[in-house]
Coordinates of C-alpha atoms in Angstrom, one line a residue:
Chain U
M841 CA 37.1 -84.9 13.1
N842 CA 34.7 -85.6 10.4
N843 CA 34.6 -83.5 7.2
K844 CA 32.1 -80.7 7.6
L845 CA 31.4 -79.4 4.1
L846 CA 31.6 -81.6 1.0
I847 CA 31.5 -79.9 -2.4
T848 CA 31.0 -81.7 -5.7
G849 CA 31.4 -79.8 -8.9
T850 CA 33.8 -79.3 -11.8
V851 CA 37.4 -78.4 -11.5
A852 CA 38.1 -77.2 -14.9
F853 CA 39.6 -74.9 -17.5
D854 CA 37.7 -71.9 -18.7
E855 CA 38.1 -69.3 -21.4
I856 CA 36.0 -66.3 -21.1
E857 CA 35.3 -63.5 -23.5
T858 CA 33.6 -60.3 -22.4
P859 CA 33.0 -57.0 -24.3
S860 CA 36.0 -55.6 -22.5
G861 CA 38.5 -58.5 -22.9
S862 CA 39.4 -62.1 -22.9
S863 CA 40.7 -64.2 -20.0
G864 CA 42.8 -66.7 -21.9
K865 CA 42.8 -70.3 -20.6
I866 CA 42.3 -70.1 -16.8
I867 CA 41.2 -72.4 -14.1
G868 CA 37.5 -72.5 -13.3
G869 CA 34.6 -74.8 -12.8
A870 CA 31.8 -74.8 -10.2
G871 CA 33.7 -76.9 -7.7
T872 CA 36.6 -74.5 -7.8
Y873 CA 34.5 -71.4 -7.3
I874 CA 32.4 -73.0 -4.6
G875 CA 35.4 -74.3 -2.8
V876 CA 37.4 -71.1 -2.9
A877 CA 34.4 -69.1 -1.8
S878 CA 33.6 -71.5 1.1
S879 CA 37.2 -71.5 2.2
F880 CA 36.9 -67.9 3.4
F881 CA 34.7 -69.1 6.3
T882 CA 35.6 -72.7 7.0
N883 CA 38.7 -74.8 6.6
N884 CA 36.9 -78.1 7.1
L885 CA 35.9 -78.8 3.6
A886 CA 36.6 -81.1 0.6
I887 CA 36.0 -81.1 -3.1
V888 CA 35.0 -84.2 -5.0
S889 CA 35.8 -83.8 -8.6
I890 CA 37.8 -85.1 -11.6
I891 CA 40.7 -83.6 -13.6
G892 CA 43.1 -84.6 -16.3
E893 CA 46.8 -84.8 -16.2
D894 CA 47.0 -81.4 -17.8
F895 CA 45.6 -79.7 -14.6
P896 CA 48.4 -77.7 -13.0
E897 CA 49.7 -79.1 -9.7
K898 CA 50.2 -75.6 -8.4
E899 CA 46.4 -74.9 -8.6
I900 CA 45.7 -78.0 -6.5
K901 CA 48.3 -76.7 -4.0
F902 CA 46.5 -73.4 -4.0
L903 CA 43.3 -75.1 -3.0
N904 CA 45.1 -77.0 -0.3
E905 CA 46.6 -73.8 1.0
R906 CA 43.1 -72.4 1.4
G907 CA 42.3 -75.4 3.6
I908 CA 40.5 -77.4 1.0
N909 CA 40.9 -81.2 1.1
T910 CA 41.5 -82.4 -2.5
D911 CA 42.0 -86.1 -1.8
M912 CA 38.9 -86.8 -3.8
I913 CA 39.8 -84.8 -6.8
E914 CA 40.6 -87.8 -9.1
K915 CA 43.4 -87.2 -11.6
V916 CA 43.0 -89.3 -14.7
V917 CA 46.3 -90.3 -16.3
D918 CA 46.4 -89.3 -19.9
G919 CA 43.0 -87.6 -19.4
K920 CA 42.2 -84.0 -20.3
T921 CA 40.5 -81.6 -17.9
F922 CA 37.0 -80.4 -18.7
F923 CA 37.1 -77.2 -20.8
W924 CA 34.4 -74.5 -21.3
K925 CA 34.6 -71.4 -23.4
G926 CA 32.0 -68.8 -23.3
K927 CA 31.3 -65.3 -24.6
Y928 CA 29.3 -62.7 -22.8
H929 CA 26.9 -60.3 -24.6
E930 CA 27.1 -56.6 -24.2
N931 CA 24.7 -56.7 -21.3
M932 CA 27.2 -58.9 -19.3
I933 CA 24.3 -61.2 -18.3
N934 CA 23.6 -63.4 -21.3
R935 CA 26.3 -65.6 -22.7
D936 CA 26.9 -68.0 -25.5
T937 CA 28.8 -71.2 -25.1
I938 CA 31.6 -71.3 -27.7
A939 CA 33.0 -74.7 -26.7
T940 CA 32.4 -77.5 -24.3
E941 CA 34.9 -80.3 -24.1
L942 CA 33.7 -82.8 -21.4
N943 CA 36.9 -84.8 -21.5
V944 CA 37.4 -86.6 -18.1
L945 CA 34.0 -85.3 -16.9
E946 CA 32.4 -88.0 -19.1
K947 CA 33.6 -90.7 -16.8
F948 CA 33.0 -88.8 -13.5
N949 CA 31.6 -91.2 -11.0
P950 CA 32.3 -89.8 -7.5
V951 CA 33.1 -92.4 -4.8
L952 CA 33.2 -91.1 -1.3
N953 CA 35.3 -92.7 1.3
T954 CA 34.0 -92.9 4.9
E955 CA 35.7 -89.7 6.1
F956 CA 33.6 -87.7 3.5
S957 CA 30.4 -89.7 3.2
S958 CA 29.6 -88.6 6.8
S959 CA 29.9 -84.8 5.9
E960 CA 27.3 -82.6 7.6
I961 CA 26.8 -80.2 4.7
I962 CA 26.8 -81.4 1.1
L963 CA 26.8 -78.8 -1.7
L964 CA 26.0 -80.3 -5.1
G965 CA 27.3 -77.9 -7.7
N966 CA 25.9 -77.7 -11.1
L967 CA 26.5 -81.2 -12.7
H968 CA 24.5 -83.9 -14.4
P969 CA 21.7 -84.8 -11.9
N970 CA 22.7 -88.5 -12.0
V971 CA 26.1 -87.5 -10.6
Q972 CA 24.5 -85.3 -8.0
N973 CA 22.3 -88.3 -7.1
T974 CA 25.2 -90.6 -6.7
V975 CA 26.7 -88.3 -4.1
I976 CA 23.4 -88.1 -2.2
D977 CA 23.1 -91.9 -2.2
Q978 CA 26.5 -92.3 -0.6
S979 CA 25.8 -89.8 2.2
T980 CA 25.7 -91.7 5.5
N981 CA 25.0 -88.8 7.9
P982 CA 21.3 -88.9 8.9
N983 CA 21.5 -85.2 9.9
R984 CA 23.2 -84.0 6.7
F985 CA 22.0 -80.8 5.0
I986 CA 22.0 -81.0 1.3
I987 CA 22.3 -77.9 -0.9
M988 CA 22.0 -78.1 -4.7
D989 CA 22.6 -75.8 -7.6
T990 CA 21.5 -76.6 -11.1
M991 CA 20.9 -74.9 -14.5
N992 CA 18.4 -74.8 -17.3
F993 CA 20.5 -77.2 -19.4
W994 CA 19.4 -80.1 -17.1
M995 CA 15.8 -78.9 -17.2
D996 CA 15.9 -79.1 -21.0
N997 CA 17.7 -82.4 -21.2
N998 CA 17.3 -84.5 -18.0
L999 CA 14.2 -83.1 -16.3
N1000 CA 13.1 -86.4 -14.7
E1001 CA 16.5 -87.1 -13.2
L1002 CA 16.7 -83.5 -12.0
L1003 CA 13.3 -83.7 -10.3
M1004 CA 14.5 -86.8 -8.5
V1005 CA 17.5 -84.9 -7.1
I1006 CA 15.4 -81.8 -6.2
K1007 CA 13.1 -84.1 -4.2
K1008 CA 16.0 -85.2 -1.9
V1009 CA 17.7 -81.9 -1.1
D1010 CA 17.1 -79.5 1.8
L1011 CA 18.0 -76.3 0.1
I1012 CA 17.9 -75.6 -3.7
I1013 CA 19.6 -72.5 -5.1
I1014 CA 18.4 -71.6 -8.5
N1015 CA 18.2 -68.4 -10.6
D1016 CA 15.0 -66.6 -11.4
E1017 CA 14.8 -67.6 -15.1
E1018 CA 15.4 -71.2 -14.2
A1019 CA 12.8 -71.0 -11.4
Q1020 CA 10.3 -69.6 -14.0
Q1021 CA 11.1 -72.4 -16.4
L1022 CA 10.8 -75.1 -13.8
T1023 CA 7.4 -73.8 -12.5
S1024 CA 5.8 -71.7 -15.3
E1025 CA 5.3 -69.0 -12.6
K1026 CA 6.4 -65.5 -13.2
N1027 CA 6.2 -64.1 -9.6
I1028 CA 9.3 -65.1 -7.8
F1029 CA 7.6 -66.2 -4.6
N1030 CA 4.9 -68.2 -6.4
A1031 CA 7.7 -70.0 -8.3
G1032 CA 9.4 -70.6 -5.0
E1033 CA 6.2 -72.0 -3.4
K1034 CA 5.9 -74.5 -6.3
I1035 CA 9.5 -75.6 -5.9
L1036 CA 8.9 -76.1 -2.2
K1037 CA 6.2 -78.6 -3.2
M1038 CA 8.8 -80.5 -5.2
G1039 CA 10.7 -81.5 -2.1
P1040 CA 13.2 -79.0 -0.7
Q1041 CA 12.3 -77.4 2.6
K1042 CA 14.2 -74.2 1.6
V1043 CA 14.5 -72.4 -1.7
I1044 CA 16.8 -69.5 -2.7
I1045 CA 16.1 -67.8 -6.0
K1046 CA 19.0 -65.7 -7.4
K1047 CA 18.4 -62.6 -9.4
G1048 CA 21.9 -61.8 -10.4
E1049 CA 22.7 -58.1 -9.9
N1050 CA 19.3 -57.7 -8.4
G1051 CA 19.8 -59.8 -5.3
S1052 CA 18.1 -63.0 -4.2
V1053 CA 15.1 -64.2 -2.3
Y1054 CA 14.6 -67.0 0.2
L1055 CA 11.5 -68.9 1.2
D1056 CA 10.5 -71.9 3.3
S1057 CA 7.0 -72.9 4.4
Q1058 CA 6.9 -70.2 7.1
N1059 CA 9.2 -67.4 6.0
K1060 CA 10.1 -65.2 3.1
H1061 CA 13.1 -62.9 2.7
I1062 CA 14.4 -60.5 0.1
L1063 CA 18.0 -59.5 -0.1
P1064 CA 19.4 -56.9 -2.6
A1065 CA 22.8 -57.5 -4.2
F1066 CA 25.8 -55.4 -3.4
P1067 CA 26.2 -52.7 -6.1
V1068 CA 29.4 -53.9 -7.7
L1069 CA 31.8 -51.1 -8.7
N1070 CA 33.4 -52.7 -11.7
L1071 CA 31.8 -55.8 -13.3
V1072 CA 34.6 -57.6 -15.2
D1073 CA 33.4 -61.2 -15.5
P1074 CA 30.1 -62.7 -14.1
T1075 CA 31.4 -66.2 -14.4
G1076 CA 31.3 -68.0 -11.1
A1077 CA 29.0 -65.4 -9.5
G1078 CA 26.3 -68.0 -8.7
D1079 CA 28.8 -70.6 -7.6
S1080 CA 30.6 -68.3 -5.3
Y1081 CA 27.3 -67.1 -3.9
A1082 CA 26.4 -70.7 -3.1
G1083 CA 29.9 -71.4 -1.8
G1084 CA 29.7 -68.4 0.5
I1085 CA 26.4 -69.6 1.9
A1086 CA 27.6 -73.1 2.5
G1087 CA 30.9 -72.0 4.0
F1088 CA 29.1 -69.7 6.4
L1089 CA 26.6 -72.3 7.3
A1090 CA 29.5 -74.7 8.0
T1091 CA 30.4 -72.5 10.9
K1092 CA 27.0 -72.8 12.5
N1093 CA 25.4 -75.5 14.6
E1094 CA 21.9 -74.6 13.6
L1095 CA 20.6 -73.9 10.1
T1096 CA 17.4 -72.0 10.8
F1097 CA 15.9 -69.0 9.0
K1098 CA 18.2 -66.7 11.0
E1099 CA 21.4 -68.4 9.9
I1100 CA 20.3 -68.7 6.2
K1101 CA 19.5 -65.0 6.1
E1102 CA 23.0 -64.2 7.4
A1103 CA 24.5 -66.7 5.0
M1104 CA 22.9 -65.0 2.0
I1105 CA 24.7 -61.8 3.0
Y1106 CA 28.0 -63.6 3.0
G1107 CA 27.2 -65.3 -0.3
T1108 CA 26.3 -62.0 -1.8
I1109 CA 29.5 -60.3 -0.8
I1110 CA 31.7 -63.2 -1.9
A1111 CA 30.0 -63.1 -5.3
S1112 CA 30.5 -59.3 -5.5
F1113 CA 34.3 -59.8 -5.2
C1114 CA 34.2 -62.7 -7.7
V1115 CA 32.8 -60.7 -10.5
E1116 CA 35.2 -57.8 -10.2
D1117 CA 38.0 -59.7 -12.0
F1118 CA 38.3 -62.6 -14.5
G1119 CA 37.8 -66.1 -13.3
I1120 CA 38.8 -66.8 -9.7
K1121 CA 41.2 -63.9 -9.7
G1122 CA 38.8 -61.7 -7.8
L1123 CA 38.6 -64.3 -5.0
R1124 CA 42.3 -65.2 -5.2
K1125 CA 43.4 -61.7 -4.3
L1126 CA 40.7 -61.2 -1.6
D1127 CA 41.7 -61.0 2.0
T1128 CA 39.6 -61.3 5.1
L1129 CA 40.0 -57.7 6.1
T1130 CA 38.7 -56.4 2.8
L1131 CA 35.9 -59.0 2.9
N1132 CA 34.8 -58.0 6.4
K1133 CA 34.9 -54.4 5.5
R1134 CA 32.5 -54.9 2.6
L1135 CA 30.3 -57.1 4.7
K1136 CA 30.0 -54.3 7.2
I1137 CA 29.3 -51.7 4.6
F1138 CA 26.7 -53.9 2.9
K1139 CA 24.9 -54.6 6.2
S1140 CA 24.7 -50.8 6.8
Y1141 CA 23.0 -50.4 3.5
L1142 CA 20.2 -52.8 4.6
T1143 CA 19.2 -51.3 7.9
Chain J
M931 CA -3.7 -24.5 8.9
N932 CA -1.3 -24.1 6.0
N933 CA -1.2 -26.6 3.2
K934 CA 1.4 -29.3 4.0
L935 CA 2.1 -31.0 0.7
L936 CA 2.0 -29.3 -2.7
I937 CA 2.1 -31.4 -5.8
T938 CA 2.7 -30.1 -9.3
G939 CA 2.2 -32.4 -12.3
T940 CA 0.0 -33.2 -15.1
V941 CA -3.7 -34.2 -14.7
A942 CA -4.3 -35.8 -18.0
F943 CA -5.8 -38.4 -20.3
D944 CA -3.8 -41.5 -21.0
E945 CA -4.3 -44.4 -23.4
I946 CA -2.1 -47.4 -22.6
E947 CA -1.4 -50.5 -24.6
T948 CA 0.3 -53.5 -23.1
P949 CA 0.9 -57.0 -24.6
S950 CA -2.1 -58.1 -22.6
G951 CA -4.6 -55.4 -23.4
S952 CA -5.6 -51.8 -23.9
S953 CA -6.8 -49.3 -21.3
G954 CA -8.9 -47.1 -23.6
K955 CA -8.9 -43.4 -22.7
I956 CA -8.5 -43.1 -19.0
I957 CA -7.4 -40.4 -16.6
G958 CA -3.7 -40.3 -15.7
G959 CA -0.8 -37.8 -15.5
A960 CA 1.9 -37.5 -12.9
G961 CA 0.0 -35.1 -10.8
T962 CA -3.0 -37.5 -10.6
Y963 CA -0.9 -40.5 -9.6
I964 CA 1.2 -38.6 -7.1
G965 CA -1.8 -37.0 -5.5
V966 CA -3.8 -40.2 -5.2
A967 CA -0.8 -42.1 -3.8
S968 CA 0.0 -39.3 -1.3
S969 CA -3.6 -39.2 -0.2
F970 CA -3.3 -42.6 1.5
F971 CA -1.2 -41.0 4.1
T972 CA -2.2 -37.3 4.4
N973 CA -5.3 -35.3 3.6
N974 CA -3.4 -32.0 3.8
L975 CA -2.4 -31.7 0.2
A976 CA -3.1 -29.9 -3.1
I977 CA -2.4 -30.4 -6.7
V978 CA -1.4 -27.5 -9.0
S979 CA -2.2 -28.4 -12.6
I980 CA -4.1 -27.5 -15.7
I981 CA -6.9 -29.3 -17.5
G982 CA -9.3 -28.7 -20.4
E983 CA -13.0 -28.4 -20.4
D984 CA -13.2 -32.1 -21.5
F985 CA -11.8 -33.3 -18.2
P986 CA -14.7 -35.1 -16.3
E987 CA -16.0 -33.2 -13.2
K988 CA -16.5 -36.5 -11.5
E989 CA -12.8 -37.2 -11.5
I990 CA -12.0 -33.9 -9.8
K991 CA -14.7 -34.8 -7.3
F992 CA -12.9 -38.2 -6.8
L993 CA -9.7 -36.3 -6.0
N994 CA -11.6 -34.1 -3.6
E995 CA -13.1 -37.1 -1.9
R996 CA -9.6 -38.4 -1.3
G997 CA -8.8 -35.1 0.6
I998 CA -6.9 -33.5 -2.3
N999 CA -7.4 -29.8 -2.7
T1000 CA -7.9 -29.0 -6.4
D1001 CA -8.4 -25.2 -6.2
M1002 CA -5.3 -24.8 -8.2
I1003 CA -6.2 -27.2 -11.0
E1004 CA -7.0 -24.6 -13.6
K1005 CA -9.7 -25.4 -16.1
V1006 CA -9.3 -23.8 -19.5
V1007 CA -12.5 -23.0 -21.2
D1008 CA -12.6 -24.5 -24.7
G1009 CA -9.2 -26.1 -23.9
K1010 CA -8.4 -29.8 -24.3
T1011 CA -6.7 -31.8 -21.6
F1012 CA -3.1 -33.1 -22.1
F1013 CA -3.2 -36.6 -23.8
W1014 CA -0.5 -39.2 -23.9
K1015 CA -0.7 -42.6 -25.6
G1016 CA 1.9 -45.2 -25.1
K1017 CA 2.6 -48.8 -25.9
Y1018 CA 4.6 -51.2 -23.7
H1019 CA 7.0 -53.7 -25.2
E1020 CA 6.8 -57.4 -24.4
N1021 CA 9.1 -56.9 -21.4
M1022 CA 6.7 -54.4 -19.8
I1023 CA 9.5 -52.0 -19.1
N1024 CA 10.3 -50.2 -22.3
R1025 CA 7.6 -48.3 -24.0
D1026 CA 7.0 -46.3 -27.1
T1027 CA 5.1 -43.0 -27.2
I1028 CA 2.4 -43.3 -29.8
A1029 CA 0.9 -39.8 -29.3
T1030 CA 1.5 -36.7 -27.2
E1031 CA -1.0 -33.9 -27.4
L1032 CA 0.2 -31.1 -25.1
N1033 CA -3.0 -29.1 -25.5
V1034 CA -3.6 -26.9 -22.4
L1035 CA -0.2 -28.0 -21.0
E1036 CA 1.5 -25.7 -23.5
K1037 CA 0.2 -22.7 -21.5
F1038 CA 0.7 -24.1 -18.0
N1039 CA 2.1 -21.4 -15.8
P1040 CA 1.3 -22.3 -12.2
V1041 CA 0.5 -19.4 -9.9
L1042 CA 0.3 -20.3 -6.2
N1043 CA -1.8 -18.2 -3.9
T1044 CA -0.5 -17.6 -0.3
E1045 CA -2.2 -20.6 1.2
F1046 CA -0.2 -22.9 -1.0
S1047 CA 3.1 -21.0 -1.5
S1048 CA 3.9 -21.6 2.1
S1049 CA 3.6 -25.4 1.7
E1050 CA 6.1 -27.4 3.8
I1051 CA 6.7 -30.2 1.2
I1052 CA 6.7 -29.5 -2.5
L1053 CA 6.8 -32.4 -5.0
L1054 CA 7.6 -31.3 -8.5
G1055 CA 6.3 -34.1 -10.7
N1056 CA 7.8 -34.7 -14.1
L1057 CA 7.3 -31.5 -16.1
H1058 CA 9.3 -29.0 -18.1
P1059 CA 12.1 -27.8 -15.8
N1060 CA 11.0 -24.2 -16.3
V1061 CA 7.6 -25.0 -14.9
Q1062 CA 9.2 -26.8 -12.0
N1063 CA 11.4 -23.7 -11.5
T1064 CA 8.4 -21.4 -11.5
V1065 CA 6.9 -23.3 -8.6
I1066 CA 10.2 -23.2 -6.6
D1067 CA 10.4 -19.5 -7.1
Q1068 CA 7.0 -18.9 -5.6
S1069 CA 7.7 -21.0 -2.5
T1070 CA 7.8 -18.7 0.5
N1071 CA 8.5 -21.2 3.3
P1072 CA 12.1 -21.0 4.3
N1073 CA 11.9 -24.6 5.8
R1074 CA 10.3 -26.1 2.7
F1075 CA 11.5 -29.5 1.5
I1076 CA 11.5 -29.8 -2.2
I1077 CA 11.3 -33.2 -4.0
M1078 CA 11.6 -33.5 -7.7
D1079 CA 11.0 -36.2 -10.3
T1080 CA 12.2 -35.9 -13.9
M1081 CA 12.9 -38.0 -17.0
N1082 CA 15.4 -38.4 -19.8
F1083 CA 13.3 -36.3 -22.2
W1084 CA 14.4 -33.1 -20.3
M1085 CA 18.0 -34.3 -20.2
D1086 CA 18.0 -34.6 -24.0
N1087 CA 16.2 -31.4 -24.6
N1088 CA 16.5 -28.9 -21.7
L1089 CA 19.6 -30.0 -19.8
N1090 CA 20.7 -26.6 -18.6
E1091 CA 17.2 -25.7 -17.3
L1092 CA 17.0 -29.1 -15.7
L1093 CA 20.4 -28.7 -13.9
M1094 CA 19.2 -25.4 -12.5
V1095 CA 16.2 -27.0 -10.9
I1096 CA 18.3 -30.0 -9.6
K1097 CA 20.5 -27.5 -7.9
K1098 CA 17.6 -26.1 -5.9
V1099 CA 15.9 -29.3 -4.7
D1100 CA 16.4 -31.2 -1.4
L1101 CA 15.6 -34.7 -2.7
I1102 CA 15.7 -35.9 -6.3
I1103 CA 14.0 -39.1 -7.3
I1104 CA 15.3 -40.5 -10.6
N1105 CA 15.5 -43.9 -12.3
D1106 CA 18.7 -45.8 -12.8
E1107 CA 19.0 -45.3 -16.6
E1108 CA 18.4 -41.6 -16.1
A1109 CA 21.0 -41.4 -13.3
Q1110 CA 23.5 -43.1 -15.6
Q1111 CA 22.6 -40.7 -18.5
L1112 CA 23.0 -37.7 -16.2
T1113 CA 26.3 -38.7 -14.7
S1114 CA 27.9 -41.2 -17.1
E1115 CA 28.4 -43.5 -14.1
K1116 CA 27.3 -47.2 -14.3
N1117 CA 27.5 -48.0 -10.6
I1118 CA 24.4 -46.8 -8.9
F1119 CA 26.0 -45.3 -5.8
N1120 CA 28.7 -43.5 -7.9
A1121 CA 26.0 -42.0 -10.0
G1122 CA 24.2 -40.9 -6.8
E1123 CA 27.4 -39.3 -5.5
K1124 CA 27.7 -37.3 -8.6
I1125 CA 24.1 -36.1 -8.4
L1126 CA 24.7 -35.1 -4.8
K1127 CA 27.4 -32.8 -6.1
M1128 CA 24.8 -31.2 -8.4
G1129 CA 22.9 -29.7 -5.5
P1130 CA 20.4 -32.0 -3.8
Q1131 CA 21.2 -33.2 -0.3
K1132 CA 19.4 -36.5 -0.9
V1133 CA 19.1 -38.8 -3.9
I1134 CA 16.8 -41.7 -4.5
I1135 CA 17.5 -43.9 -7.6
K1136 CA 14.7 -46.1 -8.7
K1137 CA 15.3 -49.5 -10.3
G1138 CA 11.8 -50.5 -11.2
E1139 CA 11.0 -54.0 -10.2
N1140 CA 14.4 -54.2 -8.6
G1141 CA 13.9 -51.7 -5.9
S1142 CA 15.5 -48.4 -5.2
V1143 CA 18.5 -47.0 -3.4
Y1144 CA 19.0 -43.9 -1.3
L1145 CA 22.0 -41.8 -0.5
D1146 CA 23.1 -38.6 1.2
S1147 CA 26.5 -37.4 2.1
Q1148 CA 26.6 -39.7 5.2
N1149 CA 24.2 -42.6 4.5
K1150 CA 23.4 -45.2 1.9
H1151 CA 20.4 -47.5 1.8
I1152 CA 19.2 -50.3 -0.6
L1153 CA 15.6 -51.3 -0.7
P1154 CA 14.3 -54.2 -2.8
A1155 CA 10.9 -53.9 -4.5
F1156 CA 7.8 -55.8 -3.5
P1157 CA 7.4 -58.8 -5.9
V1158 CA 4.2 -57.9 -7.7
L1159 CA 1.8 -60.7 -8.2
N1160 CA 0.3 -59.6 -11.5
L1161 CA 2.0 -56.8 -13.5
V1162 CA -0.8 -55.2 -15.6
D1163 CA 0.4 -51.7 -16.4
P1164 CA 3.6 -50.1 -15.2
T1165 CA 2.3 -46.6 -16.0
G1166 CA 2.4 -44.4 -12.9
A1167 CA 4.7 -46.7 -10.9
G1168 CA 7.4 -44.0 -10.5
D1169 CA 4.8 -41.3 -9.8
S1170 CA 3.0 -43.3 -7.1
Y1171 CA 6.3 -44.3 -5.6
A1172 CA 7.2 -40.6 -5.3
G1173 CA 3.7 -39.8 -4.1
G1174 CA 3.9 -42.5 -1.4
I1175 CA 7.2 -41.1 -0.2
A1176 CA 5.9 -37.5 -0.1
G1177 CA 2.6 -38.5 1.5
F1178 CA 4.4 -40.4 4.3
L1179 CA 6.9 -37.6 4.9
A1180 CA 4.0 -35.2 5.2
T1181 CA 3.0 -37.0 8.4
K1182 CA 6.4 -36.5 10.0
N1183 CA 8.0 -33.5 11.7
E1184 CA 11.5 -34.5 10.9
L1185 CA 12.8 -35.7 7.5
T1186 CA 16.0 -37.5 8.5
F1187 CA 17.5 -40.7 7.1
K1188 CA 15.2 -42.7 9.4
E1189 CA 12.0 -41.2 8.0
I1190 CA 13.2 -41.4 4.4
K1191 CA 13.9 -45.1 4.7
E1192 CA 10.5 -45.7 6.1
A1193 CA 9.0 -43.5 3.3
M1194 CA 10.7 -45.6 0.7
I1195 CA 8.9 -48.7 2.0
Y1196 CA 5.5 -46.8 1.7
G1197 CA 6.3 -45.6 -1.8
T1198 CA 7.3 -49.1 -2.8
I1199 CA 4.1 -50.6 -1.6
I1200 CA 1.8 -47.9 -3.1
A1201 CA 3.6 -48.5 -6.4
S1202 CA 3.1 -52.2 -6.2
F1203 CA -0.6 -51.7 -6.0
C1204 CA -0.6 -49.2 -8.8
V1205 CA 0.9 -51.6 -11.4
E1206 CA -1.5 -54.4 -10.6
D1207 CA -4.2 -52.7 -12.8
F1208 CA -4.5 -50.2 -15.6
G1209 CA -4.0 -46.5 -14.9
I1210 CA -5.1 -45.4 -11.4
K1211 CA -7.5 -48.3 -11.1
G1212 CA -5.1 -50.2 -8.9
L1213 CA -5.0 -47.3 -6.4
R1214 CA -8.7 -46.4 -6.8
K1215 CA -9.8 -49.8 -5.5
L1216 CA -7.1 -49.9 -2.7
D1217 CA -8.2 -49.6 0.9
T1218 CA -6.1 -48.9 4.0
L1219 CA -6.6 -52.3 5.4
T1220 CA -5.2 -54.0 2.3
L1221 CA -2.4 -51.4 2.1
N1222 CA -1.4 -52.0 5.7
K1223 CA -1.4 -55.7 5.3
R1224 CA 1.0 -55.6 2.4
L1225 CA 3.2 -53.1 4.2
K1226 CA 3.5 -55.5 7.1
I1227 CA 4.2 -58.4 4.8
F1228 CA 6.9 -56.5 3.0
K1229 CA 8.6 -55.4 6.2
S1230 CA 8.7 -59.0 7.3
Y1231 CA 10.5 -59.8 4.0
L1232 CA 13.3 -57.3 4.8
T1233 CA 14.3 -58.3 8.3

């Protein structure tokens, strides 16, 4: 069986400070959040990433136990894992980066072997556009569905490369401020329409605690967020939202408007659990029963 | 035929400054916004209010032309109409009050004659809780449905009187910050649950451009807002939202969860037109065809 969902993104160390506490050094990274979130829905998935020798073997084992193939997480001998330290403001939305140590990430040049280059769904987590592009170029499946996430950093520093990647993807997931920055449009659907013209057939714009919207050339959709009970740490919310979407889509044969709308609900709920504890703790302790219960409650809020 | 919908609220002069311009002195007031918004759905409604001799007769005529009974808008000879001047911050959400001249509002003591005291739906617009209470006390219809709107000013200054009114109403409409202030609960549904315990059977919490939520003892509902194309002036958004709800409910025989959910959609869309121009201009120029078109589009976004 071919690999269904291929995720590229950082597998890293994070240290997070919020007004209510500090996480200490914990595992994080877009690849980790996306992978763990996806793994609630599919066990046919792999992460392509790079780590240093300091990355705990037991955390790789944890990913494996969740059904995630880690064969393409390259471990660099004598290398140090990517590290990010951030501090959230009182509003728990804005944050300052306190430290970024790229370490092994500086040399990250993903090489996919045949088993993975034919993946049906590829989720490009937030990374340098050139790295995202390398993964796209190695994809051999003519029916692949490519999802990308990005952030304002690349718009500020590597806009041309970023636009080249955006051109090639099927679905872009981006937050509202970034969509505004990319398009100079304030209205969320106008911004989305402009992004559609840049290449993707489908656009999701995230609004954090205020939900997300979807659009393609024919359809528009608005989904509120789940009102989280206790916001502890927003880190990974966007990644787990994207991971939930990709994981859900990996269980479907068709990826039409109907499936995407349903996937957004799954992404929203996975993200709601993520932010209720530090780092991936919220997802680590989540079980399917609890997940399904909240999914059902959330759907009842919408109809 | 008895009067169906009774609205109490200010009929006033406003002057509004936003980062993009100034309105000059225009007509406004919660009663005006609510009345005009409601009048898109019912023509069996009346406003109870007070104005000065300076209030233009043609504006009263405009209300009448929209089907609004103004017999109980008392005109005080030699009196001056209530005036409010406000200035919006860059974010178009927060605002500073530049001037408040109560004028005739100081002596506002609404007296309902029989035709109106038997109204089926009573909407108490934002006013001193004692005035709201006076209207409730005069209501003679045992099956009346009372809706109230309020604001943080009364929580700061007249909390006990406010709580007495809240106890007596069927539906309270309140914004998220005010709900938090009233209950010390951050989660919107937890705040709503606490408000339910204060008396009302139904609670709507507004989140401005991020929609609104509803709850009663059995049901919860989340509705996003319509993504406004061009936000010009947020004044009256909350009032026209409440007016749209009350006006829609006035066309129904039952006021169950189903009707309230539908009413929230109507309130949302009326409010979306309101904020697209200064003061009531956005509603003044709105026609039913345009309204119904947006209602249909909005519903398509939700399913």
